[in-house]
Short mmCIF file of N, CA, C and O in Angstrom, two decimals:
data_model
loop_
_atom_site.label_atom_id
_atom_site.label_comp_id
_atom_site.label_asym_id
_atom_site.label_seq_id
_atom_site.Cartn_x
_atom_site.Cartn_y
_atom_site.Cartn_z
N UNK M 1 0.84 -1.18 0.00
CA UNK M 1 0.00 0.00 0.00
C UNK M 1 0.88 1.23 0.00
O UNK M 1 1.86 1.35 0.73
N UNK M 2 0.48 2.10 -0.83
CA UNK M 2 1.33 3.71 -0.86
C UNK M 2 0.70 4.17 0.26
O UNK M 2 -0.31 4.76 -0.13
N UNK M 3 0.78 4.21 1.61
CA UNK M 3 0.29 5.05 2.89
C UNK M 3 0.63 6.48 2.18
O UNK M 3 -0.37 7.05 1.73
N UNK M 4 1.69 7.05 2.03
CA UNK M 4 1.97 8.55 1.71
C UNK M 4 0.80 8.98 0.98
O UNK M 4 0.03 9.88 1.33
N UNK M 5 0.72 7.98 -0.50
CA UNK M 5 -0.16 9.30 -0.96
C UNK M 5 -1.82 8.89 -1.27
O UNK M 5 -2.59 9.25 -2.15
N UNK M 6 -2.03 7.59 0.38
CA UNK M 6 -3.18 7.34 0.33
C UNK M 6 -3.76 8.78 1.66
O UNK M 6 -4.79 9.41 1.92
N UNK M 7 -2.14 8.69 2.23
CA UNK M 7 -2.67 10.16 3.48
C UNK M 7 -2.65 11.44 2.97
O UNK M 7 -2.83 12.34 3.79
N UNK M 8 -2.39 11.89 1.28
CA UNK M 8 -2.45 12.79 0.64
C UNK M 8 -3.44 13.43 0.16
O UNK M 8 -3.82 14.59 0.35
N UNK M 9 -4.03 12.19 -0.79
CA UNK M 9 -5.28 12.24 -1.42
C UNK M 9 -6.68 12.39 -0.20
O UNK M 9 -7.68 13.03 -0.51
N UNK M 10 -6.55 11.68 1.21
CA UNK M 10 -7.22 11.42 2.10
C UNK M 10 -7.58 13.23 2.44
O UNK M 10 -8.68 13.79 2.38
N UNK M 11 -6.48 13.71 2.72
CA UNK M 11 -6.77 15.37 3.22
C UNK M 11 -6.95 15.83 1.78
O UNK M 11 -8.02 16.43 1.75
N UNK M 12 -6.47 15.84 0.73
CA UNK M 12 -7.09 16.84 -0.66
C UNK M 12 -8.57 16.27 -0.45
O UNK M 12 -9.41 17.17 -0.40
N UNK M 13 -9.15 14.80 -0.31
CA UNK M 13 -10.70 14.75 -0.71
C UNK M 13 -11.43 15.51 0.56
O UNK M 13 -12.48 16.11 0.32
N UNK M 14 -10.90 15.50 1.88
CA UNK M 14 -11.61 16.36 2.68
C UNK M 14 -11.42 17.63 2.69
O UNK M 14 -12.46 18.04 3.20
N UNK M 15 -10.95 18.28 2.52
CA UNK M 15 -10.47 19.47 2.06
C UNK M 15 -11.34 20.31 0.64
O UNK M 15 -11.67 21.47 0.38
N UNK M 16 -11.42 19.32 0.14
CA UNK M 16 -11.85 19.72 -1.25
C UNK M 16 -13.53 19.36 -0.99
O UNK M 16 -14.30 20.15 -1.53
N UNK M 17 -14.15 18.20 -0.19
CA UNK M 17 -15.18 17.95 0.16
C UNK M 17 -15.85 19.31 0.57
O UNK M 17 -16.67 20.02 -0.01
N UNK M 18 -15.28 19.41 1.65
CA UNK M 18 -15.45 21.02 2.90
C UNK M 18 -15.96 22.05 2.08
O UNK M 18 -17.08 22.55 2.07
N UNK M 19 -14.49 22.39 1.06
CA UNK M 19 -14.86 23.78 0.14
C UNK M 19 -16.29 23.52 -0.60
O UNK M 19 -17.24 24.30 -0.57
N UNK M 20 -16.25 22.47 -1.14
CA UNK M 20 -17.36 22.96 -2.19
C UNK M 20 -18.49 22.50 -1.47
O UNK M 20 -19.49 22.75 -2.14
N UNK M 21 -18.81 21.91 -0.33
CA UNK M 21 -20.12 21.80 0.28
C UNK M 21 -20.12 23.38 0.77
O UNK M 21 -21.30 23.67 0.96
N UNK M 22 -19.67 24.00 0.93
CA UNK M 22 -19.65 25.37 1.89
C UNK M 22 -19.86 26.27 0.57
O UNK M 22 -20.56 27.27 0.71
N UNK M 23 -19.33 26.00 -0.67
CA UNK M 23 -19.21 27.04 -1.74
C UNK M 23 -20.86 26.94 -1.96
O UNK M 23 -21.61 27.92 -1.98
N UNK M 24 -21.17 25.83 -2.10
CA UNK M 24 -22.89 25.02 -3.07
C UNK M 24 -23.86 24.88 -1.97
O UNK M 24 -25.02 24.56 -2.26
N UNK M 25 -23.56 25.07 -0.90
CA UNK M 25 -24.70 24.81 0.57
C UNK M 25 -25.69 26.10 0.45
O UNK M 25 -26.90 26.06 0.69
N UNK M 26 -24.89 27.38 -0.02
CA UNK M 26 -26.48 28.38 0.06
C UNK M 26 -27.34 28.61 -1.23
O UNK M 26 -28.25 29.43 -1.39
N UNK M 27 -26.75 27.53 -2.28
CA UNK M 27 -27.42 27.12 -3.52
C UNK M 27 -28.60 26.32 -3.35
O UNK M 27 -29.76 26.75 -3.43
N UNK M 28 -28.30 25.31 -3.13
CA UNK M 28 -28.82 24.21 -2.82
C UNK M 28 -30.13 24.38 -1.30
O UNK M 28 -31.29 24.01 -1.18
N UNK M 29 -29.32 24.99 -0.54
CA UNK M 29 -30.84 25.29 0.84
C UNK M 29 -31.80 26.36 0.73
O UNK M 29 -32.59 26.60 1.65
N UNK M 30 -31.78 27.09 -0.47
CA UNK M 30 -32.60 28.33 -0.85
C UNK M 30 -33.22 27.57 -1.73
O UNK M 30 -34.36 27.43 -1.29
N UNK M 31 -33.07 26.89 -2.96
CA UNK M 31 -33.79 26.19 -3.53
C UNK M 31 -34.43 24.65 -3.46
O UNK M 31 -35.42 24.14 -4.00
N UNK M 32 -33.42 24.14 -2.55
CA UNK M 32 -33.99 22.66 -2.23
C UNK M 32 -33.69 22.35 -0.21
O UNK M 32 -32.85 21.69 0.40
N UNK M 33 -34.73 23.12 0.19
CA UNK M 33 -34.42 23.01 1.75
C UNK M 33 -34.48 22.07 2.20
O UNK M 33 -33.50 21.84 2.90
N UNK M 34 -35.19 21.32 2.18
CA UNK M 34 -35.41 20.09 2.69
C UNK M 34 -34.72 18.65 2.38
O UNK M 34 -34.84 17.62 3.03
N UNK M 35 -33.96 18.88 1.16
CA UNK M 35 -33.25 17.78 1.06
C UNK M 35 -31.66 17.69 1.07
O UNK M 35 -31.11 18.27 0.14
N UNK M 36 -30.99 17.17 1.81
CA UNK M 36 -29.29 17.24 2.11
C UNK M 36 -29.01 16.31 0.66
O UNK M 36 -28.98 15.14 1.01
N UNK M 37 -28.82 16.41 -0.70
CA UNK M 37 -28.02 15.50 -1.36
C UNK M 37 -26.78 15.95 -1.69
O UNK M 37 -25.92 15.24 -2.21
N UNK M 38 -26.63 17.58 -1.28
CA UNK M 38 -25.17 17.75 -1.61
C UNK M 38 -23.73 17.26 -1.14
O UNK M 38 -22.72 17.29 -1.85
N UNK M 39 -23.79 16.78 0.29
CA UNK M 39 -22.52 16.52 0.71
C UNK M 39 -22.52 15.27 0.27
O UNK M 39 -21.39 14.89 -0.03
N UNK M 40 -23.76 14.09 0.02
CA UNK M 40 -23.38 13.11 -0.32
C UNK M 40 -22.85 12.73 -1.67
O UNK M 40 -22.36 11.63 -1.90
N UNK M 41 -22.99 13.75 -2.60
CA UNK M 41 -23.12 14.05 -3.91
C UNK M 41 -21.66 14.09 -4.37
O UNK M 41 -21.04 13.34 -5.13
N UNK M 42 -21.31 15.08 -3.73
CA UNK M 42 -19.92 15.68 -3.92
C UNK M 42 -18.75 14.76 -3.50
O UNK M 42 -17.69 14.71 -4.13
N UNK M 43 -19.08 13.90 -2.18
CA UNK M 43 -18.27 13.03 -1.80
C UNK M 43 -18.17 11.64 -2.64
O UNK M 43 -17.03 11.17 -2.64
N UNK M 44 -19.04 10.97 -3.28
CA UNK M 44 -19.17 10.41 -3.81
C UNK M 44 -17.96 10.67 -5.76
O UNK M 44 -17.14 9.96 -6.34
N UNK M 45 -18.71 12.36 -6.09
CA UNK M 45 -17.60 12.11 -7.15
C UNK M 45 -15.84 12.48 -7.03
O UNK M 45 -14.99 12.03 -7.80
N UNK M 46 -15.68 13.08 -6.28
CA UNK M 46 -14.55 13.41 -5.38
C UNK M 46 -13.60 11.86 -5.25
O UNK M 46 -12.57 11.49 -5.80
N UNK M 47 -14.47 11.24 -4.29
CA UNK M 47 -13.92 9.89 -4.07
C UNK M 47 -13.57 8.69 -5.36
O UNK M 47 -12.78 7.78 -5.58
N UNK M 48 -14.35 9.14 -5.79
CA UNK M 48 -14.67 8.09 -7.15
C UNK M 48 -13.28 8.86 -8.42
O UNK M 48 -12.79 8.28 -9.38
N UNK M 49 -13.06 9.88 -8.07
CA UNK M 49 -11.68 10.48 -9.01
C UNK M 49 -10.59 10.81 -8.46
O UNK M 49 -9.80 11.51 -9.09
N UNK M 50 -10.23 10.27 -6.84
CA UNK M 50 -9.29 10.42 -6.47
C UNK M 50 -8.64 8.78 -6.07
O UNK M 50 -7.47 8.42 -6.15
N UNK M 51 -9.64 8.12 -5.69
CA UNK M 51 -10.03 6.24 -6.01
C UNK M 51 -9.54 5.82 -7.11
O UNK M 51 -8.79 4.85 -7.06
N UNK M 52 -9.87 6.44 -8.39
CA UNK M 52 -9.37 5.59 -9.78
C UNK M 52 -7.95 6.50 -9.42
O UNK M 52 -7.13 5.68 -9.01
N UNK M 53 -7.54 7.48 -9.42
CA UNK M 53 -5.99 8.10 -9.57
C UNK M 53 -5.25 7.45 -8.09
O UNK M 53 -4.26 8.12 -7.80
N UNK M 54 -5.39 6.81 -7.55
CA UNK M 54 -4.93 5.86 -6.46
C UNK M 54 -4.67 4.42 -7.34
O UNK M 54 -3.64 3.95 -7.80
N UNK M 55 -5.98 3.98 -7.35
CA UNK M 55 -6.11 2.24 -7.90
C UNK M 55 -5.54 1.96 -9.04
O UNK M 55 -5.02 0.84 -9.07
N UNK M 56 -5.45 2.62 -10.05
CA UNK M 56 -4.74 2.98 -11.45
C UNK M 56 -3.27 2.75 -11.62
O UNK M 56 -2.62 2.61 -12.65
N UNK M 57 -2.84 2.76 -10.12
CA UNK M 57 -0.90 2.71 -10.03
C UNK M 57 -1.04 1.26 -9.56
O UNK M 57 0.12 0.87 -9.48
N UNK M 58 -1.84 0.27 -9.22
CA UNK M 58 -1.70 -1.17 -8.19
C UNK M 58 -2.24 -1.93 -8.92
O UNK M 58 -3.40 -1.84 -9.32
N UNK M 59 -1.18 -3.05 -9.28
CA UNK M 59 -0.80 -4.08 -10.16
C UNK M 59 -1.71 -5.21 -9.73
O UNK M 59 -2.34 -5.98 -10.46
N UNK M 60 -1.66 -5.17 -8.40
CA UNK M 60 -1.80 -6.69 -7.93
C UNK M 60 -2.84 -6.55 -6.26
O UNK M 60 -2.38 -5.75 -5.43
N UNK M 61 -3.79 -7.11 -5.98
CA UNK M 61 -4.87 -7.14 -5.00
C UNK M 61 -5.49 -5.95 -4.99
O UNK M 61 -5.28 -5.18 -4.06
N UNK M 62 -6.51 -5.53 -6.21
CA UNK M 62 -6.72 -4.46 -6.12
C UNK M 62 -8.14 -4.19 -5.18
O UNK M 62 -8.74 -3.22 -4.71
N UNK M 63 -8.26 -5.37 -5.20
CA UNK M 63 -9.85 -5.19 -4.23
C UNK M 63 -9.39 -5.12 -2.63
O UNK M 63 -10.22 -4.52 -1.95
N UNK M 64 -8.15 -5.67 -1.85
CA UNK M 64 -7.98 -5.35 -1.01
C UNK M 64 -7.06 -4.30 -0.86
O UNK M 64 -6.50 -4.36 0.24
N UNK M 65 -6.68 -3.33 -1.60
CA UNK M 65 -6.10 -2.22 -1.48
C UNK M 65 -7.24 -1.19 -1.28
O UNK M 65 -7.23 -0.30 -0.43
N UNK M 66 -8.62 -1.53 -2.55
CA UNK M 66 -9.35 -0.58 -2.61
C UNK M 66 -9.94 -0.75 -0.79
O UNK M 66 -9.92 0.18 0.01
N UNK M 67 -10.30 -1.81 -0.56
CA UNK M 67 -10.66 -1.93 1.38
C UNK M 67 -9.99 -0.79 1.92
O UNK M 67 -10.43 0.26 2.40
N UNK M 68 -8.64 -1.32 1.72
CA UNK M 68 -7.31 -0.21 2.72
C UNK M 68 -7.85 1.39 2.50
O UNK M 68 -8.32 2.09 3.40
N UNK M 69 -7.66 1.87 0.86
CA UNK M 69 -7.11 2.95 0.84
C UNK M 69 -8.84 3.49 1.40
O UNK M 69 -8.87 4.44 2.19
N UNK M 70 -10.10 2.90 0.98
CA UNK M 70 -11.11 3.25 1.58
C UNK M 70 -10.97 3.73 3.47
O UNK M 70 -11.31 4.72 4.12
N UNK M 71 -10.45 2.68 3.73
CA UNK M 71 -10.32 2.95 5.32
C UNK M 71 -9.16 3.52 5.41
O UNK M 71 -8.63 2.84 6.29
N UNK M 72 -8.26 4.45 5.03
CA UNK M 72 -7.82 5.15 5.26
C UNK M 72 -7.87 6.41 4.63
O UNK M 72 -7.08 7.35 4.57
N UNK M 73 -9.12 6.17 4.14
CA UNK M 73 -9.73 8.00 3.84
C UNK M 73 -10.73 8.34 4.45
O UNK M 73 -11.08 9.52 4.55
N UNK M 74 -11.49 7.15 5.05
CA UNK M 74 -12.05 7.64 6.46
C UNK M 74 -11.47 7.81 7.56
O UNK M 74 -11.99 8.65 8.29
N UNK M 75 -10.24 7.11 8.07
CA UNK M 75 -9.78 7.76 9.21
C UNK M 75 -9.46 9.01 9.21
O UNK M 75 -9.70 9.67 10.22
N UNK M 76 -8.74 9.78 7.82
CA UNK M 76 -8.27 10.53 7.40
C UNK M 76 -9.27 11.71 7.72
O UNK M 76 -8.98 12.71 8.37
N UNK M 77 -10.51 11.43 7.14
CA UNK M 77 -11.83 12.18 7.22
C UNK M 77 -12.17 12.27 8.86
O UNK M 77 -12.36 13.46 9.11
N UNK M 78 -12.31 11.54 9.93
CA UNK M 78 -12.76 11.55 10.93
C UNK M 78 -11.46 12.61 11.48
O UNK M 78 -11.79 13.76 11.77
N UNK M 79 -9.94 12.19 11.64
CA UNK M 79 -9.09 12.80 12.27
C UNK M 79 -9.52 14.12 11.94
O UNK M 79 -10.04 14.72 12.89
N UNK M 80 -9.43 14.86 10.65
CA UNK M 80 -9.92 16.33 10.18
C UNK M 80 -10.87 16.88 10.71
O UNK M 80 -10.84 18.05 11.08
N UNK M 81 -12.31 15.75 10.88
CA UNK M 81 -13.35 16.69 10.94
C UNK M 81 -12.88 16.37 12.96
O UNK M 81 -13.17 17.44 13.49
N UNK M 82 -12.61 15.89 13.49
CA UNK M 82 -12.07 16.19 15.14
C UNK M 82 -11.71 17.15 15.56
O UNK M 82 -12.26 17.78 16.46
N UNK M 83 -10.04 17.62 14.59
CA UNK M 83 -9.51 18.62 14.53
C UNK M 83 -10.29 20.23 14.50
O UNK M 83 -10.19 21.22 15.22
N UNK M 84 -11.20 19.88 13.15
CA UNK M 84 -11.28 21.13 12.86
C UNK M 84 -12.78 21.85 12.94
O UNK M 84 -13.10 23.04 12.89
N UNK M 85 -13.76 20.30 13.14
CA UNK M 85 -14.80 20.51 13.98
C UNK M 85 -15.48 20.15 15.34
O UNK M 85 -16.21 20.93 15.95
N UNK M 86 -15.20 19.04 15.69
CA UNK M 86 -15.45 18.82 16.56
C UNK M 86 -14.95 18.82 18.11
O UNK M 86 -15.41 18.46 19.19
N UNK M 87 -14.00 19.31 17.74
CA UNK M 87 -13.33 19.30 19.53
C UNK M 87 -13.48 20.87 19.83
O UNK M 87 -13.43 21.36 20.96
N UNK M 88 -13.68 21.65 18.53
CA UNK M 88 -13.70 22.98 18.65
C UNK M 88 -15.04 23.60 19.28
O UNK M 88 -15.10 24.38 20.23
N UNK M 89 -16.35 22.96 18.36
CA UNK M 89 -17.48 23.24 18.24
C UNK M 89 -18.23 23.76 17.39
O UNK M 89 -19.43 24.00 17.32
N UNK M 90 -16.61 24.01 16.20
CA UNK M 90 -17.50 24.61 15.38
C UNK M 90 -18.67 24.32 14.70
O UNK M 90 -18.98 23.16 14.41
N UNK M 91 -19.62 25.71 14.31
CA UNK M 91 -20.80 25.24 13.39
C UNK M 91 -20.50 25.23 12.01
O UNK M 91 -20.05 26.16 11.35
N UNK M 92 -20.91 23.65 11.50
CA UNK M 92 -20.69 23.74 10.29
C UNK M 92 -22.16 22.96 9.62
O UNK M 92 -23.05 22.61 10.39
N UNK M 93 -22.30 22.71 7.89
CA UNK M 93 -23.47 22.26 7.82
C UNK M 93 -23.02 21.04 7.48
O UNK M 93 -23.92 20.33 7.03
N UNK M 94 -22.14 20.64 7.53
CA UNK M 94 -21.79 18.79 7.28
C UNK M 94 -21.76 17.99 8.71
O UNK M 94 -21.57 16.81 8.99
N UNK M 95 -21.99 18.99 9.36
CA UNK M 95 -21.97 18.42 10.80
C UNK M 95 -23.38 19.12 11.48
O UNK M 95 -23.47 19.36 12.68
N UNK M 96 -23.83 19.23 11.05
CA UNK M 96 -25.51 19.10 11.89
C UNK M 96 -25.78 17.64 12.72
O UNK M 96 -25.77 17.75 13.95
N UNK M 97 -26.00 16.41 12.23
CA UNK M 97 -26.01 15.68 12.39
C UNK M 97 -24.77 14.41 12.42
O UNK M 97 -24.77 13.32 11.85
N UNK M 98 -23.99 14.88 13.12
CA UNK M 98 -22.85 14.33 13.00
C UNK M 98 -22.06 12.62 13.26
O UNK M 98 -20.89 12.27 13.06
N UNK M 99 -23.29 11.81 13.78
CA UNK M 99 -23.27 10.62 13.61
C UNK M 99 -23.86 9.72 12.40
O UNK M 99 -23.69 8.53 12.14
N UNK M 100 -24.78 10.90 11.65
CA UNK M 100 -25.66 10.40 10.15
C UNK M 100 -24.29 10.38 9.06
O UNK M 100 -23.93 9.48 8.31
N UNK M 101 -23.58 12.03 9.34
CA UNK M 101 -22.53 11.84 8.62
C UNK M 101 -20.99 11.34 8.67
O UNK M 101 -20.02 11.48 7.92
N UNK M 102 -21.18 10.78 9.74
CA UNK M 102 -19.95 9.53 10.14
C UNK M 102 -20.44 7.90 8.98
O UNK M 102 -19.68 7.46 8.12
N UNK M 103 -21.37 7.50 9.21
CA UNK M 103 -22.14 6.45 8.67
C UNK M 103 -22.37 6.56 7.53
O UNK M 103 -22.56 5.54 6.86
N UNK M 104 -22.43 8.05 6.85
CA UNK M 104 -22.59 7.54 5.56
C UNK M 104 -21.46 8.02 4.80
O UNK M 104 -21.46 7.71 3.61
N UNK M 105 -20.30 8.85 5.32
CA UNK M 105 -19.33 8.94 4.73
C UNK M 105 -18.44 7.54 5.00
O UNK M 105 -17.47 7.53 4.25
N UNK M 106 -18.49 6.63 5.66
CA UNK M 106 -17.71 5.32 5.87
C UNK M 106 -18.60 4.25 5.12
O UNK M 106 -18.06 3.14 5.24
N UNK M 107 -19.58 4.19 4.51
CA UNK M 107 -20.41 3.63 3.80
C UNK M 107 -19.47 3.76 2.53
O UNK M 107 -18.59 3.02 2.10
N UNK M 108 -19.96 4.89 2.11
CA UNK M 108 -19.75 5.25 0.73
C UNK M 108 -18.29 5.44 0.46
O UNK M 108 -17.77 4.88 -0.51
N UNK M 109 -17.71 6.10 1.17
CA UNK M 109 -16.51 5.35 0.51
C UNK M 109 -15.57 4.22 0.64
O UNK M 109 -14.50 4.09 0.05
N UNK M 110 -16.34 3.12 1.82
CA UNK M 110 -15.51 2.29 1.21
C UNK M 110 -16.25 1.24 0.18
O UNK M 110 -15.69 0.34 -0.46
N UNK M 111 -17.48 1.54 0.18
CA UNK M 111 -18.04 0.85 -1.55
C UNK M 111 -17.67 1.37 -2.49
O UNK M 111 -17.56 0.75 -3.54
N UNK M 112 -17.43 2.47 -2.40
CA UNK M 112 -16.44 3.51 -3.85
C UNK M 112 -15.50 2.62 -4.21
O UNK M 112 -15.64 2.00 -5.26
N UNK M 113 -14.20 2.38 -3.25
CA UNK M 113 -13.07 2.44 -3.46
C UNK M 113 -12.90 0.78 -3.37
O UNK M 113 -11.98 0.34 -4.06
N UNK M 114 -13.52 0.02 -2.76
CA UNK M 114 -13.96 -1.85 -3.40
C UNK M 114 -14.30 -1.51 -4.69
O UNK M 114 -13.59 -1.74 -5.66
N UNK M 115 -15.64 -0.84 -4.73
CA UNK M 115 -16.08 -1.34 -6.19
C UNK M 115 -15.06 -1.20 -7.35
O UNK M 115 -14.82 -1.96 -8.29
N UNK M 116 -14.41 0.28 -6.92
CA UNK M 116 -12.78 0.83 -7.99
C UNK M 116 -11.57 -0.50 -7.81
O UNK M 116 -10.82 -0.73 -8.76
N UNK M 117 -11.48 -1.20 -6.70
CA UNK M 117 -10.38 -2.02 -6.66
C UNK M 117 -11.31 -3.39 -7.45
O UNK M 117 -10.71 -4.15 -8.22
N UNK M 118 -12.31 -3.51 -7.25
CA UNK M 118 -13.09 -4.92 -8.33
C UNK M 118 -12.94 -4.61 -9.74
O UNK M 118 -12.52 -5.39 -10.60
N UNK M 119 -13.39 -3.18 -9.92
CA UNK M 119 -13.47 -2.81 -11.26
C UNK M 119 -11.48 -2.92 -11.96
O UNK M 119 -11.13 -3.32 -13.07
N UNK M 120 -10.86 -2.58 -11.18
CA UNK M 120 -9.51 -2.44 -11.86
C UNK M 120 -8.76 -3.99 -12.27
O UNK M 120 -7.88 -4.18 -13.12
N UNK M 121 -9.46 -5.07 -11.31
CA UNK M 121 -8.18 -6.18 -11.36
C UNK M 121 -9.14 -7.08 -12.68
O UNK M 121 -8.93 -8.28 -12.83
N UNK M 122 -10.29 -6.28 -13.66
CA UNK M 122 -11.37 -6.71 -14.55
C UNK M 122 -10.68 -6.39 -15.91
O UNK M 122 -10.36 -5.23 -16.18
N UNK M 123 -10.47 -7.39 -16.75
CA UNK M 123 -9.88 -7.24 -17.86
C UNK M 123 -10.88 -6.83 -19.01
O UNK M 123 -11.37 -7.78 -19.62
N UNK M 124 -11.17 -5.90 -19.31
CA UNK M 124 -12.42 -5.35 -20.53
C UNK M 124 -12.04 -5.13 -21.44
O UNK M 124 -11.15 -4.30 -21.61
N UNK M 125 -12.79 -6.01 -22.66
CA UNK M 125 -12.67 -6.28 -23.98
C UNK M 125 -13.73 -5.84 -24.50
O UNK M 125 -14.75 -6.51 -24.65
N UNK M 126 -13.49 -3.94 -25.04
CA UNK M 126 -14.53 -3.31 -25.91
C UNK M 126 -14.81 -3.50 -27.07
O UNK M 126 -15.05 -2.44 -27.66
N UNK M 127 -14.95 -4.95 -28.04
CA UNK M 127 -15.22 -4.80 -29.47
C UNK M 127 -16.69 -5.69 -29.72
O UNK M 127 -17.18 -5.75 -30.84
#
């Protein structure tokens, strides 16, 4: 496993998660109040293009790498949001409910990043 630049990509996808839920959050709650699909939205394609630029370099067990590098972009994700929300207090809107979005950010990406390590070790013949 590349730990370095699975702990790289881990802070660019939260990082990059953060910004654009915060950039698209007063888009999205003025016109669609009632429904949260943005953080799940964003995390999902985020993960899914930082997953293939991870899985894309690993030759060999790609379905248990995709496990790893999955669980180590949630730890990655939990240490951050500790740091930078939760021990503080800050108010943020990815953290309203902050055990909904523990559960479904550890959901989703580590089915992202399996399904990317199933999909890679798949030999596809387009003719």
């Amino acid at each position: 496993m590349k730990l370095k630049l699975a702990i790289i990509f881990g802070i660019v996808i939260w990082a990059l998660s953060y910004f654009l839920t915060s950039l698209f959050d007063p888009i999205f709650t003025t016109h669609l109040p009632n429904i949260n699909i943005l953080n799940p939205l964003i995390t999902i394609i985020i993960i899914g293009f930082f997953g293939i630029l991870y899985i894309r370099n690993i030759e060999e067990n790609e379905v248990l790498e995709g496990i790893l590098v999955g669980a180590v972009f949630v730890i990655i994700d939990i240490i951050l949001d500790l740091i930078f929300f939760v021990i503080p207090h800050t108010s943020n809107v990815l953290f309203n409910n902050y055990t909904i979005h523990l559960i479904s950010i550890t959901i989703i990406t580590l089915l992202i990043t399996t399904f990317l390590g199933y999909l890679a070790q798949m030999t596809i013949d387009l003719k």
